[in-house]
mmCIF file of C-alpha atoms and ligand atoms in Angstrom:
data_model
loop_
_atom_site.group_PDB
_atom_site.id
_atom_site.type_symbol
_atom_site.label_atom_id
_atom_site.label_comp_id
_atom_site.label_asym_id
_atom_site.label_seq_id
_atom_site.Cartn_x
_atom_site.Cartn_y
_atom_site.Cartn_z
ATOM 1 C CA MET W 5 40.439 -73.300 -182.670
ATOM 2 C CA ARG W 6 41.698 -76.362 -181.112
ATOM 3 C CA LYS W 7 41.203 -79.305 -183.075
ATOM 4 C CA SER W 8 38.565 -80.703 -182.296
ATOM 5 C CA THR W 9 39.989 -84.518 -180.497
ATOM 6 C CA THR W 10 39.142 -87.950 -178.838
ATOM 7 C CA LEU W 11 40.719 -88.641 -175.413
ATOM 8 C CA ILE W 12 40.917 -92.189 -174.504
ATOM 9 C CA THR W 13 42.182 -93.648 -171.321
ATOM 10 C CA GLY W 14 43.541 -96.816 -170.952
ATOM 11 C CA ALA W 15 44.334 -96.296 -174.391
ATOM 12 C CA ASN W 16 46.927 -99.870 -174.700
ATOM 13 C CA GLY W 17 44.482 -102.272 -172.358
ATOM 14 C CA GLU W 18 42.406 -105.141 -174.163
ATOM 15 C CA MET W 19 39.964 -102.911 -174.817
ATOM 16 C CA GLY W 20 42.245 -99.944 -175.462
ATOM 17 C CA ARG W 21 43.819 -101.540 -178.575
ATOM 18 C CA GLY W 22 40.036 -102.979 -179.618
ATOM 19 C CA LEU W 23 38.944 -99.467 -179.373
ATOM 20 C CA ILE W 24 41.128 -97.365 -180.767
ATOM 21 C CA THR W 25 41.130 -99.444 -183.866
ATOM 22 C CA LEU W 26 37.682 -99.452 -184.441
ATOM 23 C CA LEU W 27 37.882 -95.232 -184.440
ATOM 24 C CA HIS W 28 40.708 -96.034 -186.892
ATOM 25 C CA GLU W 29 38.255 -97.780 -189.062
ATOM 26 C CA LYS W 30 35.508 -95.389 -188.921
ATOM 27 C CA LYS W 31 38.368 -92.345 -190.847
ATOM 28 C CA TYR W 32 38.970 -91.062 -186.966
ATOM 29 C CA ASN W 33 41.264 -88.622 -186.990
ATOM 30 C CA ASN W 34 42.091 -86.884 -183.581
ATOM 31 C CA ILE W 35 42.450 -89.618 -180.749
ATOM 32 C CA ILE W 36 44.886 -89.238 -178.366
ATOM 33 C CA ALA W 37 46.032 -91.825 -176.514
ATOM 34 C CA MET W 38 47.057 -92.093 -173.365
ATOM 35 C CA ASP W 39 48.095 -94.758 -170.963
ATOM 36 C CA LEU W 40 50.563 -95.532 -168.284
ATOM 37 C CA ASN W 41 52.739 -97.295 -171.006
ATOM 38 C CA ALA W 42 53.855 -96.499 -174.569
ATOM 39 C CA LEU W 43 51.095 -97.910 -177.461
ATOM 40 C CA ASP W 44 51.752 -101.467 -179.093
ATOM 41 C CA ASN W 45 53.423 -101.149 -182.308
ATOM 42 C CA SER W 46 49.632 -102.306 -183.241
ATOM 43 C CA ILE W 47 47.313 -98.453 -183.281
ATOM 44 C CA SER W 48 50.341 -96.244 -182.581
ATOM 45 C CA ALA W 49 49.576 -94.817 -185.733
ATOM 46 C CA TYR W 50 45.693 -95.025 -185.074
ATOM 47 C CA CYS W 51 46.469 -92.105 -182.785
ATOM 48 C CA TYR W 52 46.617 -88.367 -183.500
ATOM 49 C CA GLU W 53 48.488 -87.900 -180.121
ATOM 50 C CA GLU W 54 50.234 -90.271 -177.460
ATOM 51 C CA ILE W 55 50.264 -89.306 -173.646
ATOM 52 C CA ILE W 56 51.990 -91.434 -171.110
ATOM 53 C CA GLY W 57 51.263 -91.167 -167.979
ATOM 54 C CA ASN W 58 49.231 -91.504 -165.290
ATOM 55 C CA ILE W 59 45.181 -90.544 -164.471
ATOM 56 C CA LEU W 60 45.669 -89.360 -161.143
ATOM 57 C CA ASP W 61 49.013 -87.244 -162.340
ATOM 58 C CA ALA W 62 46.615 -83.426 -161.109
ATOM 59 C CA ASP W 63 50.027 -81.591 -163.226
ATOM 60 C CA LEU W 64 48.962 -83.945 -165.980
ATOM 61 C CA ILE W 65 45.653 -84.169 -166.157
ATOM 62 C CA ASP W 66 45.298 -79.214 -166.215
ATOM 63 C CA GLN W 67 48.222 -79.831 -168.624
ATOM 64 C CA LEU W 68 46.314 -81.888 -171.235
ATOM 65 C CA HIS W 69 42.583 -79.411 -169.629
ATOM 66 C CA SER W 70 44.746 -76.621 -170.819
ATOM 67 C CA GLU W 71 46.499 -78.131 -174.692
ATOM 68 C CA TYR W 72 43.430 -79.553 -175.802
ATOM 69 C CA GLU W 73 39.759 -79.655 -176.803
ATOM 70 C CA PHE W 74 38.266 -82.624 -176.511
ATOM 71 C CA ASP W 75 34.924 -83.495 -178.191
ATOM 72 C CA SER W 76 34.589 -86.596 -175.790
ATOM 73 C CA ILE W 77 36.073 -88.487 -172.903
ATOM 74 C CA TYR W 78 36.668 -92.871 -173.292
ATOM 75 C CA HIS W 79 37.876 -93.597 -169.317
ATOM 76 C CA LEU W 80 39.348 -96.816 -169.849
ATOM 77 C CA ALA W 81 41.696 -97.169 -167.421
ATOM 78 C CA ALA W 82 40.681 -99.594 -164.613
ATOM 79 C CA LEU W 83 42.872 -102.013 -161.965
ATOM 80 C CA LEU W 84 40.953 -105.211 -162.627
ATOM 81 C CA SER W 85 38.837 -107.554 -159.662
ATOM 82 C CA THR W 86 41.635 -109.538 -159.148
ATOM 83 C CA GLN W 87 44.546 -106.900 -158.704
ATOM 84 C CA ALA W 88 41.565 -104.925 -156.781
ATOM 85 C CA GLU W 89 41.295 -108.133 -154.466
ATOM 86 C CA PHE W 90 45.169 -107.720 -154.107
ATOM 87 C CA SER W 91 45.538 -104.344 -153.895
ATOM 88 C CA PRO W 92 42.041 -102.586 -152.575
ATOM 89 C CA ARG W 93 43.254 -99.211 -151.794
ATOM 90 C CA SER W 94 45.596 -99.178 -155.123
ATOM 91 C CA ALA W 95 42.798 -99.212 -156.980
ATOM 92 C CA HIS W 96 39.957 -97.757 -155.108
ATOM 93 C CA ASP W 97 42.951 -94.495 -155.944
ATOM 94 C CA VAL W 98 42.836 -95.736 -159.540
ATOM 95 C CA ASN W 99 39.360 -96.734 -160.160
ATOM 96 C CA VAL W 100 37.321 -94.075 -158.199
ATOM 97 C CA GLY W 101 40.526 -92.077 -157.792
ATOM 98 C CA GLY W 102 41.408 -92.105 -161.073
ATOM 99 C CA THR W 103 37.920 -91.014 -162.758
ATOM 100 C CA LEU W 104 36.460 -88.244 -160.107
ATOM 101 C CA ASN W 105 39.859 -86.813 -162.295
ATOM 102 C CA LEU W 106 38.488 -87.276 -165.470
ATOM 103 C CA LEU W 107 34.439 -86.172 -164.720
ATOM 104 C CA ASN W 108 36.484 -82.663 -163.063
ATOM 105 C CA LEU W 109 38.318 -82.423 -167.081
ATOM 106 C CA ALA W 110 35.068 -82.971 -168.649
ATOM 107 C CA LEU W 111 33.439 -81.029 -166.616
ATOM 108 C CA GLU W 112 36.132 -78.229 -166.916
ATOM 109 C CA GLN W 113 35.976 -79.139 -171.004
ATOM 110 C CA GLY W 114 32.545 -78.518 -170.938
ATOM 111 C CA ARG W 115 32.534 -74.991 -168.819
ATOM 112 C CA SER W 116 34.582 -73.515 -171.548
ATOM 113 C CA GLN W 117 33.217 -74.898 -174.203
ATOM 114 C CA GLY W 118 29.533 -74.286 -173.327
ATOM 115 C CA LYS W 119 28.148 -77.331 -174.403
ATOM 116 C CA PRO W 120 28.489 -80.926 -173.188
ATOM 117 C CA VAL W 121 31.703 -83.862 -173.663
ATOM 118 C CA LYS W 122 30.346 -87.277 -174.142
ATOM 119 C CA PHE W 123 32.010 -89.896 -171.405
ATOM 120 C CA PHE W 124 32.369 -92.838 -171.893
ATOM 121 C CA PHE W 125 32.330 -94.897 -168.314
ATOM 122 C CA PRO W 126 32.481 -98.899 -168.498
ATOM 123 C CA SER W 127 31.051 -100.315 -165.975
ATOM 124 C CA SER W 128 30.940 -104.420 -165.193
ATOM 125 C CA ILE W 129 28.452 -107.276 -163.634
ATOM 126 C CA ALA W 130 30.733 -106.864 -160.833
ATOM 127 C CA VAL W 131 28.318 -104.207 -159.782
ATOM 128 C CA TYR W 132 26.007 -106.949 -159.025
ATOM 129 C CA GLY W 133 26.565 -109.350 -155.290
ATOM 130 C CA LEU W 134 24.176 -113.277 -155.085
ATOM 131 C CA LYS W 135 25.168 -113.833 -152.102
ATOM 132 C CA ASN W 136 25.596 -117.884 -152.937
ATOM 133 C CA ARG W 137 24.668 -120.448 -155.715
ATOM 134 C CA ALA W 138 21.257 -120.825 -154.769
ATOM 135 C CA GLU W 139 20.355 -116.800 -154.741
ATOM 136 C CA LYS W 140 22.982 -116.778 -158.037
ATOM 137 C CA GLN W 141 20.771 -119.640 -159.709
ATOM 138 C CA ALA W 142 17.242 -118.659 -157.738
ATOM 139 C CA ALA W 143 18.313 -114.602 -159.554
ATOM 140 C CA GLY W 144 18.285 -115.851 -163.347
ATOM 141 C CA ILE W 145 19.178 -112.917 -165.478
ATOM 142 C CA ILE W 146 19.548 -109.698 -164.082
ATOM 143 C CA SER W 147 18.324 -106.357 -164.702
ATOM 144 C CA GLU W 148 19.944 -103.169 -163.956
ATOM 145 C CA ASP W 149 18.035 -102.601 -160.520
ATOM 146 C CA ARG W 150 18.666 -105.927 -159.234
ATOM 147 C CA PHE W 151 20.580 -107.204 -156.832
ATOM 148 C CA LEU W 152 23.524 -103.916 -156.032
ATOM 149 C CA GLY W 153 24.766 -104.956 -153.678
ATOM 150 C CA PRO W 154 29.361 -105.645 -154.992
ATOM 151 C CA VAL W 155 31.378 -108.305 -152.413
ATOM 152 C CA THR W 156 34.434 -107.180 -154.734
ATOM 153 C CA MET W 157 36.291 -103.965 -154.212
ATOM 154 C CA TYR W 158 36.977 -103.505 -158.295
ATOM 155 C CA GLY W 159 32.735 -103.561 -157.795
ATOM 156 C CA CYS W 160 32.646 -101.009 -155.192
ATOM 157 C CA ASN W 161 34.221 -98.578 -157.105
ATOM 158 C CA LYS W 162 32.351 -99.742 -160.087
ATOM 159 C CA LEU W 163 29.142 -98.433 -159.009
ATOM 160 C CA TYR W 164 29.876 -95.973 -157.439
ATOM 161 C CA CYS W 165 31.328 -94.208 -160.155
ATOM 162 C CA GLU W 166 28.056 -94.764 -161.836
ATOM 163 C CA HIS W 167 27.084 -92.632 -159.634
ATOM 164 C CA LEU W 168 29.874 -90.315 -159.693
ATOM 165 C CA GLY W 169 28.994 -90.004 -163.624
ATOM 166 C CA THR W 170 24.569 -89.222 -162.481
ATOM 167 C CA TYR W 171 26.155 -86.971 -160.083
ATOM 168 C CA TYR W 172 28.891 -84.832 -162.079
ATOM 169 C CA SER W 173 25.989 -84.801 -165.134
ATOM 170 C CA GLN W 174 22.899 -83.846 -163.886
ATOM 171 C CA HIS W 175 23.400 -82.408 -160.218
ATOM 172 C CA TYR W 176 26.843 -81.084 -159.510
ATOM 173 C CA GLN W 177 27.470 -78.605 -156.993
ATOM 174 C CA ARG W 178 23.288 -78.113 -156.144
ATOM 175 C CA LEU W 179 24.391 -75.117 -153.897
ATOM 176 C CA GLY W 180 26.369 -73.736 -156.270
ATOM 177 C CA ALA W 181 25.039 -70.766 -157.994
ATOM 178 C CA GLU W 182 26.223 -71.657 -161.518
ATOM 179 C CA GLU W 183 23.792 -74.458 -163.600
ATOM 180 C CA HIS W 184 26.827 -77.504 -164.245
ATOM 181 C CA HIS W 185 23.557 -79.751 -165.944
ATOM 182 C CA CYS W 186 25.190 -79.465 -169.080
ATOM 183 C CA TYR W 187 29.127 -79.925 -169.541
ATOM 184 C CA ILE W 188 28.918 -83.710 -169.682
ATOM 185 C CA ASP W 189 26.797 -85.846 -171.524
ATOM 186 C CA PHE W 190 27.813 -89.695 -169.343
ATOM 187 C CA ARG W 191 26.624 -93.287 -170.450
ATOM 188 C CA SER W 192 27.181 -96.445 -169.279
ATOM 189 C CA ILE W 193 28.251 -99.976 -169.977
ATOM 190 C CA ARG W 194 28.369 -102.465 -167.416
ATOM 191 C CA PHE W 195 30.122 -105.592 -169.492
ATOM 192 C CA PRO W 196 30.243 -108.907 -169.019
ATOM 193 C CA GLY W 197 33.357 -110.833 -168.883
ATOM 194 C CA ILE W 198 34.906 -109.898 -172.811
ATOM 195 C CA ILE W 199 37.141 -112.605 -174.865
ATOM 196 C CA SER W 200 39.491 -110.961 -176.889
ATOM 197 C CA SER W 201 41.519 -113.324 -180.102
ATOM 198 C CA LYS W 202 44.071 -110.655 -179.949
ATOM 199 C CA THR W 203 45.373 -109.718 -176.893
ATOM 200 C CA VAL W 204 45.459 -111.788 -172.998
ATOM 201 C CA PRO W 205 43.985 -109.851 -170.495
ATOM 202 C CA THR W 206 45.603 -109.241 -167.147
ATOM 203 C CA GLY W 207 43.859 -108.827 -163.500
ATOM 204 C CA GLY W 208 40.271 -109.918 -164.479
ATOM 205 C CA THR W 209 38.400 -113.112 -162.421
ATOM 206 C CA SER W 210 36.348 -114.001 -165.776
ATOM 207 C CA ASP W 211 39.699 -114.057 -167.268
ATOM 208 C CA TYR W 212 39.506 -118.225 -167.212
ATOM 209 C CA ILE W 213 37.335 -118.423 -170.608
ATOM 210 C CA PRO W 214 40.405 -116.179 -172.373
ATOM 211 C CA GLU W 215 43.363 -117.794 -170.920
ATOM 212 C CA MET W 216 41.353 -121.415 -171.946
ATOM 213 C CA LEU W 217 41.060 -120.011 -175.211
ATOM 214 C CA HIS W 218 44.335 -119.169 -175.592
ATOM 215 C CA ALA W 219 46.547 -121.735 -173.997
ATOM 216 C CA ALA W 220 44.812 -124.533 -176.505
ATOM 217 C CA ALA W 221 45.934 -122.626 -179.036
ATOM 218 C CA ARG W 222 49.589 -121.453 -177.621
ATOM 219 C CA GLY W 223 50.371 -125.961 -177.456
ATOM 220 C CA GLU W 224 50.113 -125.373 -174.049
ATOM 221 C CA ALA W 225 47.717 -126.560 -170.806
ATOM 222 C CA TYR W 226 45.098 -124.659 -168.713
ATOM 223 C CA LYS W 227 44.399 -125.305 -165.516
ATOM 224 C CA CYS W 228 40.621 -123.537 -165.095
ATOM 225 C CA PHE W 229 40.665 -122.099 -161.815
ATOM 226 C CA VAL W 230 36.625 -121.958 -161.549
ATOM 227 C CA ARG W 231 34.291 -125.130 -161.703
ATOM 228 C CA GLU W 232 32.595 -126.014 -164.481
ATOM 229 C CA ASP W 233 29.571 -125.234 -163.772
ATOM 230 C CA ALA W 234 30.763 -121.565 -162.968
ATOM 231 C CA GLN W 235 28.570 -119.623 -164.908
ATOM 232 C CA ILE W 236 28.236 -115.926 -166.000
ATOM 233 C CA PRO W 237 26.941 -114.033 -169.384
ATOM 234 C CA PHE W 238 30.238 -113.222 -171.346
ATOM 235 C CA MET W 239 30.764 -111.324 -175.819
ATOM 236 C CA THR W 240 33.571 -110.903 -177.681
ATOM 237 C CA MET W 241 35.663 -107.497 -178.679
ATOM 238 C CA PRO W 242 34.868 -106.970 -181.710
ATOM 239 C CA ASP W 243 31.109 -106.725 -180.181
ATOM 240 C CA ALA W 244 31.770 -104.541 -177.321
ATOM 241 C CA VAL W 245 33.818 -101.951 -179.233
ATOM 242 C CA CYS W 246 30.852 -100.781 -181.769
ATOM 243 C CA ALA W 247 28.584 -101.015 -178.762
ATOM 244 C CA ILE W 248 31.216 -98.632 -177.286
ATOM 245 C CA GLN W 249 30.269 -96.126 -179.909
ATOM 246 C CA ASP W 250 27.423 -97.418 -180.972
ATOM 247 C CA ILE W 251 26.120 -95.829 -177.026
ATOM 248 C CA ILE W 252 28.212 -93.018 -177.992
ATOM 249 C CA VAL W 253 26.640 -91.973 -181.100
ATOM 250 C CA ALA W 254 23.044 -92.302 -179.376
ATOM 251 C CA PRO W 255 20.940 -89.295 -179.705
ATOM 252 C CA MET W 256 20.189 -88.417 -175.976
ATOM 253 C CA LYS W 257 16.688 -88.947 -176.405
ATOM 254 C CA ASN W 258 16.569 -92.365 -177.307
ATOM 255 C CA LEU W 259 18.101 -92.793 -173.899
ATOM 256 C CA ASN W 260 16.426 -93.538 -170.409
ATOM 257 C CA GLN W 261 18.833 -94.370 -168.599
ATOM 258 C CA THR W 262 22.414 -93.778 -168.258
ATOM 259 C CA VAL W 263 23.567 -97.288 -167.205
ATOM 260 C CA TYR W 264 22.686 -100.433 -169.384
ATOM 261 C CA ASN W 265 23.414 -104.611 -169.210
ATOM 262 C CA ILE W 266 24.786 -106.344 -172.706
ATOM 263 C CA ARG W 267 25.859 -109.368 -172.374
ATOM 264 C CA ALA W 268 25.998 -112.039 -176.191
ATOM 265 C CA PHE W 269 26.095 -115.578 -174.452
ATOM 266 C CA ALA W 270 26.563 -117.131 -170.477
ATOM 267 C CA PRO W 271 28.131 -120.510 -171.463
ATOM 268 C CA THR W 272 29.320 -123.514 -168.574
ATOM 269 C CA ALA W 273 33.205 -122.785 -168.048
ATOM 270 C CA GLU W 274 33.038 -126.459 -169.399
ATOM 271 C CA GLU W 275 30.482 -125.770 -171.736
ATOM 272 C CA PHE W 276 33.350 -123.120 -173.507
ATOM 273 C CA ARG W 277 35.963 -126.494 -172.381
ATOM 274 C CA GLN W 278 34.068 -128.015 -174.798
ATOM 275 C CA LYS W 279 34.293 -124.978 -177.719
ATOM 276 C CA ILE W 280 37.290 -125.282 -177.477
ATOM 277 C CA ILE W 281 38.150 -129.479 -177.929
ATOM 278 C CA GLU W 282 36.144 -129.230 -181.170
ATOM 279 C CA ALA W 283 38.807 -127.089 -182.162
ATOM 280 C CA PHE W 284 41.077 -127.858 -180.647
ATOM 281 C CA PRO W 285 41.326 -131.769 -180.318
ATOM 282 C CA GLN W 286 44.792 -132.210 -178.328
ATOM 283 C CA ALA W 287 43.920 -129.511 -175.400
ATOM 284 C CA ARG W 288 44.709 -129.888 -172.480
ATOM 285 C CA ILE W 289 42.059 -128.153 -170.105
ATOM 286 C CA ASP W 290 41.679 -129.667 -166.471
ATOM 287 C CA TYR W 291 39.700 -127.980 -163.319
ATOM 288 C CA ASP W 292 42.016 -126.989 -160.408
ATOM 289 C CA VAL W 293 39.740 -125.059 -158.851
ATOM 290 C CA ASN W 294 40.563 -121.370 -156.435
ATOM 291 C CA GLU W 295 38.394 -120.880 -153.926
ATOM 292 C CA LYS W 296 38.521 -117.468 -153.833
ATOM 293 C CA ARG W 297 37.916 -117.063 -157.075
ATOM 294 C CA GLN W 298 35.032 -119.405 -157.670
ATOM 295 C CA ASN W 299 33.372 -117.316 -154.905
ATOM 296 C CA MET W 300 33.181 -113.666 -156.823
ATOM 297 C CA VAL W 301 32.782 -115.519 -159.985
ATOM 298 C CA ASP W 302 29.742 -116.956 -158.031
ATOM 299 C CA SER W 303 28.557 -113.597 -156.898
ATOM 300 C CA TRP W 304 27.977 -112.170 -160.258
ATOM 301 C CA PRO W 305 24.996 -112.473 -162.702
ATOM 302 C CA ALA W 306 24.868 -115.724 -164.072
ATOM 303 C CA ASP W 307 23.084 -113.702 -166.758
ATOM 304 C CA THR W 308 22.059 -110.432 -167.528
ATOM 305 C CA ASP W 309 19.450 -108.803 -168.851
ATOM 306 C CA ASP W 310 19.655 -106.248 -172.114
ATOM 307 C CA SER W 311 17.250 -105.433 -173.222
ATOM 308 C CA ALA W 312 16.152 -101.584 -172.014
ATOM 309 C CA ALA W 313 19.595 -101.224 -174.391
ATOM 310 C CA ARG W 314 18.231 -103.598 -177.678
ATOM 311 C CA SER W 315 15.376 -100.666 -177.372
ATOM 312 C CA ASP W 316 17.306 -98.073 -176.229
ATOM 313 C CA TRP W 317 19.607 -97.777 -179.413
ATOM 314 C CA ASN W 318 19.302 -101.059 -180.846
ATOM 315 C CA TRP W 319 21.975 -103.003 -179.424
ATOM 316 C CA ASN W 320 22.537 -105.661 -180.962
ATOM 317 C CA PRO W 321 25.430 -108.200 -181.231
ATOM 318 C CA GLN W 322 27.043 -110.007 -183.712
ATOM 319 C CA HIS W 323 28.226 -112.874 -182.000
ATOM 320 C CA ASP W 324 26.336 -115.840 -180.255
ATOM 321 C CA LEU W 325 28.642 -118.529 -179.127
ATOM 322 C CA LYS W 326 28.597 -120.659 -182.388
ATOM 323 C CA THR W 327 29.881 -117.207 -184.781
ATOM 324 C CA GLY W 328 32.164 -116.165 -181.861
ATOM 325 C CA MET W 329 33.904 -119.606 -181.935
ATOM 326 C CA LYS W 330 34.109 -119.875 -185.637
ATOM 327 C CA GLU W 331 33.817 -116.360 -187.206
ATOM 328 C CA TYR W 332 36.400 -114.448 -184.813
ATOM 329 C CA LEU W 333 37.701 -116.250 -181.305
ATOM 330 C CA ILE W 334 39.894 -119.415 -183.489
ATOM 331 C CA PRO W 335 40.416 -118.605 -186.405
ATOM 332 C CA GLY W 336 42.046 -115.342 -184.748
ATOM 333 C CA VAL W 337 44.516 -117.130 -182.569
ATOM 334 C CA LYS W 338 45.677 -119.416 -185.145
ATOM 335 C CA LYS W 339 46.832 -116.385 -186.246
ATOM 336 C CA ILE W 340 48.604 -114.980 -184.250
ATOM 337 C CA TYR W 341 49.916 -118.142 -182.438
ATOM 338 C CA SER W 342 50.361 -120.058 -185.755
HETATM 339 C C1 AKB Q 407 36.753 -109.129 -164.151
HETATM 340 O O1 AKB Q 407 36.866 -110.089 -164.460
HETATM 341 O O2 AKB Q 407 37.453 -108.339 -163.570
HETATM 342 C C2 AKB Q 407 36.592 -108.372 -165.468
HETATM 343 C C3 AKB Q 407 35.006 -107.626 -165.270
HETATM 344 C C4 AKB Q 407 34.201 -108.524 -165.490
HETATM 345 O O3 AKB Q 407 34.114 -106.885 -164.800
HETATM 346 N N1 AKB Q 407 37.017 -108.686 -167.076
#
């Protein structure tokens, strides 16, 4: 009997490190961590195996299928929104082609085990598309079924992969002889901007908030690339990885949808800047707006409605802006830069 394991792609990324740390704290000892790069020392000891490789390598994916039995797959590997705008074709290859490879792996695993493999897919508020600032302001708090017209390659990728996951888990090969509807248990969260005190994101557009915080803690000047009134929803990384675990362990019977919004707070850039200055009075944070990146932020919602997640699987963030700063973000960045 092969050991039942948990596969995490993008394992060395911000979310991957946070999730591996959480699963280690919950005594998981079966993590197969896959990434293009070697794992950071902070998490390598928490993993059963480390796979350095590319999710586009079909031979490697086949080898994973033959060597391991996966009870769950957390597919976190992706190119984020800013990277994706510089390299749309590469973003499609990684974000869509890579996800297709992992869904096929999950399907083959479910077929050989005779039971569904849980598949977590991180989607994003980038799937929403507001035409301009006026529409964004009028739209207010957006639920999962509205304004689904992404205007970034990353948002297009994420929305299509949400549909791919539903197809693979509920409709795969509708004309085939075999019923495939029980091999993948697909579950997805549309994440807002995420702020970690331990790592600084790369390649995202919501990065202005974590970049501002970490620059202040390093004593470095920061030029914010969005306007003072730029507003999208955010959450802290601990809340993000706890949400992943909460949705994965939720009983299927409680889930009325496969894709959920979650968020914790939605400050403007200036509101967050003021919070940083309270903690770092010497912080030098100015605005140098990049209109193209600002337009991407203006196409994303000011805030999202997470009531479905709260009612279906008890989503409940531990950090609002005040407690997130006081209990996690400020102490965390002071510790790593002290
Ligand atoms: C990005 O900025 O690309 C991501 C996101 C909002 O999904 N952090």
